[in-house]
């Protein structure tokens, strides 16, 4: 079975999104895991989620991902101007840190990573989001 989890790095939260992935205006990362029936639990709404023991491992990996990308998360949150090369490099580092963190937990079988939502690639001063307006 496959289970997809959405990581919101700016809000430091994750959500189960299987089977449909919502469209988002914020930068998200979708992780798809291959899971066995014993690794799945269900909510009261009959939606799949990781079983408690497996979810603890995932939360530990998620914490590592947040720590590894703290600088870039801060830059995204502050809408800092970066070159396209810097954004692409840092987004590559986000993916690499996710893969590395998940691989530390053999009970988590990562099969796909997707960047979704509004990841900046090119921005000028005129495109800067002024949150004081």
mmCIF file of C-alpha atoms in Angstrom:
data_model
loop_
_atom_site.group_PDB
_atom_site.id
_atom_site.type_symbol
_atom_site.label_atom_id
_atom_site.label_comp_id
_atom_site.label_asym_id
_atom_site.label_seq_id
_atom_site.Cartn_x
_atom_site.Cartn_y
_atom_site.Cartn_z
ATOM 1 C CA UNK A 1 0.000 0.000 0.000
ATOM 2 C CA UNK A 2 1.132 3.581 -0.598
ATOM 3 C CA UNK A 3 0.630 6.434 1.839
ATOM 4 C CA UNK A 4 1.336 10.073 0.961
ATOM 5 C CA UNK A 5 2.255 12.639 3.581
ATOM 6 C CA UNK A 6 2.437 16.377 3.009
ATOM 7 C CA UNK A 7 5.241 18.266 4.782
ATOM 8 C CA UNK A 8 4.662 21.941 5.458
ATOM 9 C CA UNK A 9 8.165 23.051 6.398
ATOM 10 C CA UNK A 10 7.138 26.627 7.173
ATOM 11 C CA UNK A 11 4.386 25.611 9.597
ATOM 12 C CA UNK A 12 6.482 22.700 10.923
ATOM 13 C CA UNK A 13 3.585 20.326 10.375
ATOM 14 C CA UNK A 14 2.737 17.241 8.357
ATOM 15 C CA UNK A 15 -0.576 15.906 7.104
ATOM 16 C CA UNK A 16 -1.780 12.639 5.628
ATOM 17 C CA UNK A 17 -3.073 13.358 2.139
ATOM 18 C CA UNK A 18 -3.649 9.967 0.540
ATOM 19 C CA UNK A 19 -5.222 9.369 -1.888
ATOM 20 C CA UNK A 20 -5.655 12.937 -3.181
ATOM 21 C CA UNK A 21 -3.056 15.672 -2.921
ATOM 22 C CA UNK A 22 -4.487 19.154 -2.396
ATOM 23 C CA UNK A 23 -3.290 22.158 -4.369
ATOM 24 C CA UNK A 24 -1.406 24.599 -2.168
ATOM 25 C CA UNK A 25 -0.298 28.219 -2.294
ATOM 26 C CA UNK A 26 2.559 27.478 0.146
ATOM 27 C CA UNK A 27 5.651 25.359 -0.504
ATOM 28 C CA UNK A 28 4.914 21.734 0.358
ATOM 29 C CA UNK A 29 6.757 18.464 -0.002
ATOM 30 C CA UNK A 30 4.829 15.272 -0.692
ATOM 31 C CA UNK A 31 6.427 12.047 0.520
ATOM 32 C CA UNK A 32 5.029 8.745 -0.627
ATOM 33 C CA UNK A 33 5.845 5.747 1.531
ATOM 34 C CA UNK A 34 5.349 2.072 0.807
ATOM 35 C CA UNK A 35 3.669 0.645 3.885
ATOM 36 C CA UNK A 36 2.428 -2.751 4.963
ATOM 37 C CA UNK A 37 -1.033 -3.274 6.418
ATOM 38 C CA UNK A 38 0.448 -3.694 9.911
ATOM 39 C CA UNK A 39 2.001 -0.217 9.644
ATOM 40 C CA UNK A 40 -1.347 1.469 8.975
ATOM 41 C CA UNK A 41 -3.928 2.736 11.436
ATOM 42 C CA UNK A 42 -7.174 4.485 10.635
ATOM 43 C CA UNK A 43 -8.736 7.658 11.957
ATOM 44 C CA UNK A 44 -12.329 7.823 13.141
ATOM 45 C CA UNK A 45 -13.147 9.076 9.628
ATOM 46 C CA UNK A 46 -11.640 5.858 8.216
ATOM 47 C CA UNK A 47 -8.640 7.678 6.717
ATOM 48 C CA UNK A 48 -5.290 5.903 6.622
ATOM 49 C CA UNK A 49 -2.386 7.075 8.759
ATOM 50 C CA UNK A 50 0.806 5.567 10.102
ATOM 51 C CA UNK A 51 0.500 3.302 13.115
ATOM 52 C CA UNK A 52 1.717 4.872 16.359
ATOM 53 C CA UNK A 53 5.138 3.154 16.456
ATOM 54 C CA UNK A 54 5.866 3.983 12.809
ATOM 55 C CA UNK A 55 4.558 7.527 13.240
ATOM 56 C CA UNK A 56 7.051 8.056 16.089
ATOM 57 C CA UNK A 57 9.881 7.179 13.694
ATOM 58 C CA UNK A 58 8.423 9.506 11.087
ATOM 59 C CA UNK A 59 8.163 12.359 13.605
ATOM 60 C CA UNK A 60 11.826 11.870 14.539
ATOM 61 C CA UNK A 61 12.804 11.989 10.847
ATOM 62 C CA UNK A 62 10.603 15.058 10.336
ATOM 63 C CA UNK A 63 12.345 16.814 13.227
ATOM 64 C CA UNK A 64 15.714 16.091 11.569
ATOM 65 C CA UNK A 65 14.393 17.474 8.264
ATOM 66 C CA UNK A 66 13.242 20.677 9.963
ATOM 67 C CA UNK A 67 16.621 21.116 11.673
ATOM 68 C CA UNK A 68 18.599 20.442 8.492
ATOM 69 C CA UNK A 69 16.632 23.058 6.563
ATOM 70 C CA UNK A 70 16.273 25.708 9.257
ATOM 71 C CA UNK A 71 18.169 28.398 7.326
ATOM 72 C CA UNK A 72 16.223 27.921 4.079
ATOM 73 C CA UNK A 73 12.916 27.725 5.965
ATOM 74 C CA UNK A 74 13.740 31.064 7.568
ATOM 75 C CA UNK A 75 14.647 32.573 4.197
ATOM 76 C CA UNK A 76 11.357 31.361 2.704
ATOM 77 C CA UNK A 77 9.373 32.600 5.677
ATOM 78 C CA UNK A 78 10.960 36.053 5.451
ATOM 79 C CA UNK A 79 10.552 36.124 1.651
ATOM 80 C CA UNK A 80 14.297 36.759 1.304
ATOM 81 C CA UNK A 81 15.566 37.561 -2.186
ATOM 82 C CA UNK A 82 17.762 34.747 -3.488
ATOM 83 C CA UNK A 83 19.139 34.003 -6.926
ATOM 84 C CA UNK A 84 17.469 31.237 -8.936
ATOM 85 C CA UNK A 85 20.643 29.174 -8.510
ATOM 86 C CA UNK A 86 20.460 29.561 -4.719
ATOM 87 C CA UNK A 87 16.808 28.485 -4.648
ATOM 88 C CA UNK A 88 17.483 25.425 -6.804
ATOM 89 C CA UNK A 89 20.540 24.485 -4.752
ATOM 90 C CA UNK A 90 18.648 24.807 -1.471
ATOM 91 C CA UNK A 91 15.626 22.929 -2.811
ATOM 92 C CA UNK A 92 17.985 20.131 -3.832
ATOM 93 C CA UNK A 93 19.366 20.162 -0.295
ATOM 94 C CA UNK A 94 15.812 19.918 1.070
ATOM 95 C CA UNK A 95 15.197 16.784 -1.005
ATOM 96 C CA UNK A 96 18.583 15.302 -0.048
ATOM 97 C CA UNK A 97 17.949 15.936 3.659
ATOM 98 C CA UNK A 98 14.523 14.301 3.421
ATOM 99 C CA UNK A 99 15.896 11.191 1.759
ATOM 100 C CA UNK A 100 18.794 10.976 4.250
ATOM 101 C CA UNK A 101 16.518 11.428 7.298
ATOM 102 C CA UNK A 102 13.971 8.849 6.153
ATOM 103 C CA UNK A 103 16.666 6.289 5.288
ATOM 104 C CA UNK A 104 17.815 6.321 8.932
ATOM 105 C CA UNK A 105 14.596 4.518 9.828
ATOM 106 C CA UNK A 106 14.372 1.128 8.093
ATOM 107 C CA UNK A 107 10.662 0.822 8.937
ATOM 108 C CA UNK A 108 10.008 3.830 6.655
ATOM 109 C CA UNK A 109 10.168 2.936 2.982
ATOM 110 C CA UNK A 110 10.326 6.143 0.934
ATOM 111 C CA UNK A 111 9.383 5.672 -2.716
ATOM 112 C CA UNK A 112 8.750 9.237 -3.945
ATOM 113 C CA UNK A 113 9.467 12.892 -3.057
ATOM 114 C CA UNK A 114 7.648 15.763 -4.780
ATOM 115 C CA UNK A 115 7.926 19.515 -4.384
ATOM 116 C CA UNK A 116 4.480 21.072 -4.695
ATOM 117 C CA UNK A 117 2.802 24.372 -4.104
ATOM 118 C CA UNK A 118 4.482 27.748 -4.383
ATOM 119 C CA UNK A 119 8.264 27.265 -4.303
ATOM 120 C CA UNK A 120 10.050 30.446 -5.392
ATOM 121 C CA UNK A 121 12.528 30.183 -8.251
ATOM 122 C CA UNK A 122 12.859 33.743 -9.500
ATOM 123 C CA UNK A 123 11.980 36.937 -7.728
ATOM 124 C CA UNK A 124 12.938 40.595 -7.973
ATOM 125 C CA UNK A 125 12.584 43.315 -5.377
ATOM 126 C CA UNK A 126 9.256 44.229 -7.012
ATOM 127 C CA UNK A 127 8.037 40.689 -6.383
ATOM 128 C CA UNK A 128 8.958 40.888 -2.704
ATOM 129 C CA UNK A 129 5.980 40.262 -0.449
ATOM 130 C CA UNK A 130 5.589 43.213 1.877
ATOM 131 C CA UNK A 131 3.551 41.867 4.764
ATOM 132 C CA UNK A 132 3.162 45.324 6.314
ATOM 133 C CA UNK A 133 0.727 46.464 3.600
#
